[in-house]
GROMACS .gro file of C-alpha atoms in nm:
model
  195
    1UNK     CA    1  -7.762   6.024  14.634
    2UNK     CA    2  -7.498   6.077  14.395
    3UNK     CA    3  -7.284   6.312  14.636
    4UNK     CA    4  -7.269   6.025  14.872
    5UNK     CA    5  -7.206   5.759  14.617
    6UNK     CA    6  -6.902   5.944  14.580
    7UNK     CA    7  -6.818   6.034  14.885
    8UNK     CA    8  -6.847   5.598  14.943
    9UNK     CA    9  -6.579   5.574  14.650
   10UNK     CA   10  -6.346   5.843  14.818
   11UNK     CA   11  -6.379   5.655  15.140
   12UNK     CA   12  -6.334   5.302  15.028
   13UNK     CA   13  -6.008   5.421  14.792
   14UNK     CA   14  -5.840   5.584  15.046
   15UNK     CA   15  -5.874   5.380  15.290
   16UNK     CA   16  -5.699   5.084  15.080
   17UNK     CA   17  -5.396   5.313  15.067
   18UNK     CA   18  -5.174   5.244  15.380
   19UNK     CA   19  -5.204   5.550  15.612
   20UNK     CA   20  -4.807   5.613  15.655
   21UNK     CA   21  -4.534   5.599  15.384
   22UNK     CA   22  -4.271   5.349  15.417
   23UNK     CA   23  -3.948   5.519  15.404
   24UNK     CA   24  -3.643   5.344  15.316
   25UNK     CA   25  -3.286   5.395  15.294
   26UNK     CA   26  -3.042   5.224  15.047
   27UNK     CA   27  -2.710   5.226  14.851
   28UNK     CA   28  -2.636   5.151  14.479
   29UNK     CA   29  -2.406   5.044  14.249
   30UNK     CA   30  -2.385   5.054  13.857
   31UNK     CA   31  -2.282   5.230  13.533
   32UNK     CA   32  -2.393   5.533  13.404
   33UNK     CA   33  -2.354   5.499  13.010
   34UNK     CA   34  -2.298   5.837  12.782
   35UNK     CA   35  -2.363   5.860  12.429
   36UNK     CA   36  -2.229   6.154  12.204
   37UNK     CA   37  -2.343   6.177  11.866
   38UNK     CA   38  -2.096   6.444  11.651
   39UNK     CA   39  -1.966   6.279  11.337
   40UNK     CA   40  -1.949   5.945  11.464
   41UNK     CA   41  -2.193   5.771  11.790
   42UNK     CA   42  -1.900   5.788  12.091
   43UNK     CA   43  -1.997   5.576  12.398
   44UNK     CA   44  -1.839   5.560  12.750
   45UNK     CA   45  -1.916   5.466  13.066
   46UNK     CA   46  -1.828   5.563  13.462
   47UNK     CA   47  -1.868   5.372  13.776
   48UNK     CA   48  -2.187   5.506  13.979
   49UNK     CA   49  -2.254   5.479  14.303
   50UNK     CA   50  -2.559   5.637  14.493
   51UNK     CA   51  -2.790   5.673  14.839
   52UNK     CA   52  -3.144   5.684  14.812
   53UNK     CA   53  -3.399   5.736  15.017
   54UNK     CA   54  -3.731   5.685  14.915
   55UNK     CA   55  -4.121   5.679  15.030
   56UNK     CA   56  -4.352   5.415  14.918
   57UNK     CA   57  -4.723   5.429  14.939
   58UNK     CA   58  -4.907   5.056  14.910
   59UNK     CA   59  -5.262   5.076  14.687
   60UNK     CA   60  -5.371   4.735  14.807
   61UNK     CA   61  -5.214   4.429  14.776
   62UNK     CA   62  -5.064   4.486  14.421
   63UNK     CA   63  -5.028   4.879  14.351
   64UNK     CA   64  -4.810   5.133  14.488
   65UNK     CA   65  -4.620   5.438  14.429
   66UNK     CA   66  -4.305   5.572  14.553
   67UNK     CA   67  -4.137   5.905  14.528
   68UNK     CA   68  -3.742   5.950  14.666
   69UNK     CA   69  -3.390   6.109  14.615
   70UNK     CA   70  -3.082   5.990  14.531
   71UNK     CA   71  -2.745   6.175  14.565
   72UNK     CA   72  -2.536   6.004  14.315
   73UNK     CA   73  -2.164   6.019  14.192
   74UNK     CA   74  -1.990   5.887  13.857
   75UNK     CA   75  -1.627   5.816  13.856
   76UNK     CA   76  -1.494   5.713  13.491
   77UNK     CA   77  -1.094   5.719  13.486
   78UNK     CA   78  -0.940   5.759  13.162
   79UNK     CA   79  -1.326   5.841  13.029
   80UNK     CA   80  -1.424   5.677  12.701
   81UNK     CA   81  -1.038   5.552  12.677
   82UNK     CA   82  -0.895   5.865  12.666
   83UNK     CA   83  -0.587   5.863  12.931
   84UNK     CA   84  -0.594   6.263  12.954
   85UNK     CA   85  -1.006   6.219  13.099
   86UNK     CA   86  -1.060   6.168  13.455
   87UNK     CA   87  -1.466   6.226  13.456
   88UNK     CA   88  -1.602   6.294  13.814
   89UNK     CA   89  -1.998   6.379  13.852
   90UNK     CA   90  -2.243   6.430  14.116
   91UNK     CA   91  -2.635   6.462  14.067
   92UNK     CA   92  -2.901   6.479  14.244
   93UNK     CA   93  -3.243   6.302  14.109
   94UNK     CA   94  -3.528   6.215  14.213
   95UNK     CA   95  -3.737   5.934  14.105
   96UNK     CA   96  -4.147   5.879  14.080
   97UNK     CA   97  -4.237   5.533  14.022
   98UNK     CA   98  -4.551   5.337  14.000
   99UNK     CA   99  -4.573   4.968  14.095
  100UNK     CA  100  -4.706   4.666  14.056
  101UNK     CA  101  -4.689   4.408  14.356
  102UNK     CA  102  -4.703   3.998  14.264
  103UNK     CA  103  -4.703   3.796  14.573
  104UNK     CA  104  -4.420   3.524  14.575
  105UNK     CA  105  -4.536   3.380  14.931
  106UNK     CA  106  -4.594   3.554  15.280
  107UNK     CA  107  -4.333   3.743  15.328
  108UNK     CA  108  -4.170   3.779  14.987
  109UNK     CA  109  -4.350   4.019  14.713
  110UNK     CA  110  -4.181   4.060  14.374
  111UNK     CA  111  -4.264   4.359  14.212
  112UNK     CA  112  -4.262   4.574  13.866
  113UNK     CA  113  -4.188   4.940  13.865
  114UNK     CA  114  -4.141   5.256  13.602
  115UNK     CA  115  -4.196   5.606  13.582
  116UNK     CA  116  -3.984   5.924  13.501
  117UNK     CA  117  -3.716   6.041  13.740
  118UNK     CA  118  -3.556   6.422  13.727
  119UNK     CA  119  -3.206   6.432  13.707
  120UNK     CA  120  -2.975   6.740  13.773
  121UNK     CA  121  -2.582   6.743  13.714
  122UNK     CA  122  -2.458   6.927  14.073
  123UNK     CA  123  -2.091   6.867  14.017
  124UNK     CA  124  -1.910   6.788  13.729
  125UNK     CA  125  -1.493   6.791  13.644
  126UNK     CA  126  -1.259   6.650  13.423
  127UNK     CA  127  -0.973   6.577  13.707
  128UNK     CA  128  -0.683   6.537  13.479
  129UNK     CA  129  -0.494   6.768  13.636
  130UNK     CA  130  -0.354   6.929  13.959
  131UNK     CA  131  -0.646   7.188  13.928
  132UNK     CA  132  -0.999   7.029  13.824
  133UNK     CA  133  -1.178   7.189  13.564
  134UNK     CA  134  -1.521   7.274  13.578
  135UNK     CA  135  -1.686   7.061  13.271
  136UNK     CA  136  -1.950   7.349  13.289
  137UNK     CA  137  -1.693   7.585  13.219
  138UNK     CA  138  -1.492   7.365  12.932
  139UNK     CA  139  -1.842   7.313  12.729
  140UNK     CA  140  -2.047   7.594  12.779
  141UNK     CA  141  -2.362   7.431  12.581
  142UNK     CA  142  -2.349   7.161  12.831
  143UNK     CA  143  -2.697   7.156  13.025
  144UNK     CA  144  -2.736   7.011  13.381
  145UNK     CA  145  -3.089   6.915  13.360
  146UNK     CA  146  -3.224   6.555  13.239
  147UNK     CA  147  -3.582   6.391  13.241
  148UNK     CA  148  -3.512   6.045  13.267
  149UNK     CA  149  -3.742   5.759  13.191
  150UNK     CA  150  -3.694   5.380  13.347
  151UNK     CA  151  -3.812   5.085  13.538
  152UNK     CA  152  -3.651   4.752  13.677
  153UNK     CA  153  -3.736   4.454  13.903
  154UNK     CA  154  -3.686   4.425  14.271
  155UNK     CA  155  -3.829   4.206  14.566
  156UNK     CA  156  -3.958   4.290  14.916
  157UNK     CA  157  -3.880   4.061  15.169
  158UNK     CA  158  -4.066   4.083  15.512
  159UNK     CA  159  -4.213   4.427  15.413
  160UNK     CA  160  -3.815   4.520  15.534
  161UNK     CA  161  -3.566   4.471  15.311
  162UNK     CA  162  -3.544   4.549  14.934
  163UNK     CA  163  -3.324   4.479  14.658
  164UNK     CA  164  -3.389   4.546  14.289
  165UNK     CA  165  -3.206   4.648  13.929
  166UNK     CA  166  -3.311   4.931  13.737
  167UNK     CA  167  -3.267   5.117  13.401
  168UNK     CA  168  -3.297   5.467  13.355
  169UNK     CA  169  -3.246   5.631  13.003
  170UNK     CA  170  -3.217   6.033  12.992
  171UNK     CA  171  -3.491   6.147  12.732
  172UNK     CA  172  -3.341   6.544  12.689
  173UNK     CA  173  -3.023   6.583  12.487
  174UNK     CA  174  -2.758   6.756  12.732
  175UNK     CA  175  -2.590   6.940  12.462
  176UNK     CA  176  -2.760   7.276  12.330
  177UNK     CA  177  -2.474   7.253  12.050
  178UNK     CA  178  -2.634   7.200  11.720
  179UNK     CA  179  -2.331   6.968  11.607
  180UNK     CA  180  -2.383   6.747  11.923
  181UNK     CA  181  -2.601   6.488  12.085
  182UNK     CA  182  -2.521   6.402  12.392
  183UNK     CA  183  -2.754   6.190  12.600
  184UNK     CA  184  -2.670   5.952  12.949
  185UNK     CA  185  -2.892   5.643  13.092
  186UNK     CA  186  -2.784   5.480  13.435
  187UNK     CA  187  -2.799   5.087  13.486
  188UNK     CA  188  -2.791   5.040  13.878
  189UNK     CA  189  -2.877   4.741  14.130
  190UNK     CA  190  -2.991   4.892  14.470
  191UNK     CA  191  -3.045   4.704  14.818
  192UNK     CA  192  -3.224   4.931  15.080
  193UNK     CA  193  -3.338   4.882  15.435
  194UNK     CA  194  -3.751   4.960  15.474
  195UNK     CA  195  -3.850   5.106  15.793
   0.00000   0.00000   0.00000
C-alpha cells in the first residue's frame, strides 16, 4: 500500500510539470559593477551586454525553474576614471533560477525569480594600447571563477515573450592576493523571445 501511495505522489507531481522545456532566446543590457577593497573601497563600472538562452520548466500554475547560458561582454573605457584603462571582458555563466508565477490576467504572468548562477571570466584585457594585455597575465592572483547569487522581476506575456531586470552579486573574492578584495555583481534588463 505504501509503495503505491508513492508511486500516486510520483505520478501526480510529475505530471504537473510541463512535459517539454520552453527554450528561449534573448539579449541584455546593463552594468557590471567592480569593487576593490586595498587601502581604500575602489568602485567602477563597464557597459555589459549579453545573449542568453535559457530552458524553463513550469511546476503548475505558479512554480518553475529554469537553467540557461549567457555569453556576456563588459566594455568600460577609461575604467574606474583612469584614462590609461580600456577594460574589455567576456564570460560565460550560467544561471539556475527558481520561480514563482503570479497571474496578472490571461495571457500576462508576472513572476519572481533567484538562485545562484556560475560565472567564468573567458577573456579579459586592458586595451590601452596597440597590443592588448592579457589582465590574467598583468595580475597573476586574479581568478576567473565566480559563484554569483541574484534574482529580479520579469513578465511573460502570451507564454512568448519575456522581459525582466535582474541583480546578480558575485559571492567569491576574485583576488587570491591577501592585500586585495576584489568582488563584481551585474545589474542587467533582458527581453527574450519564448519558443
Amino acid at each position: 500500500m505504501r509503495k503505491a501511495l508513492i508511486f500516486l505522489a510520483a505520478f501526480l507531481t510529475l505530471s504537473s510539470i510541463d512535459a517539454l522545456a520552453q527554450v528561449s532566446i534573448g539579449v541584455g543590457s546593463g552594468s557590471r559593477v567592480y569593487s576593490l577593497k586595498q587601502a581604500d573601497i575602489i568602485s567602477a563600472s563597464a557597459v555589459h551586454l549579453s545573449l542568453e538562452a535559457e530552458a524553463s520548466f513550469r511546476l503548475g500554475k505558479r512554480f518553475g525553474v529554469s537553467a540557461g547560458a549567457s555569453l556576456a561582454g563588459s566594455a568600460g573605457y577609461h575604467f574606474g576614471g583612469d584614462e590609461t584603462k580600456n577594460l574589455g571582458e567576456i564570460y560565460l555563466e550560467i544561471p539556475v533560477r527558481g520561480k514563482v508565477f503570479i497571474p496578472l490576467g490571461s495571457t500576462v504572468d508576472l513572476y519572481l525569480f533567484a538562485g545562484p548562477s556560475l560565472s567564468v571570466d573567458l577573456y579579459s584585457i586592458d586595451a590601452h594600447t596597440k597590443s592588448s594585455v592579457s589582465n590574467f597575465e598583468t595580475y597573476p592572483t586574479m581568478t576567473r571563477l565566480d559563484v554569483m547569487l541574484g534574482g529580479g522581476i520579469g513578465l511573460e506575456i502570451i507564454r512568448h515573450i519575456r522581459v525582466s531586470l535582474s541583480y546578480d552579486q558575485g559571492l567569491m573574492d576574485r583576488d587570491t592576493a591577501s592585500s586585495v578584495t576584489a568582488h563584481t555583481g551585474v545589474a542587467k534588463a533582458m527581453v527574450a523571445y519564448m519558443f
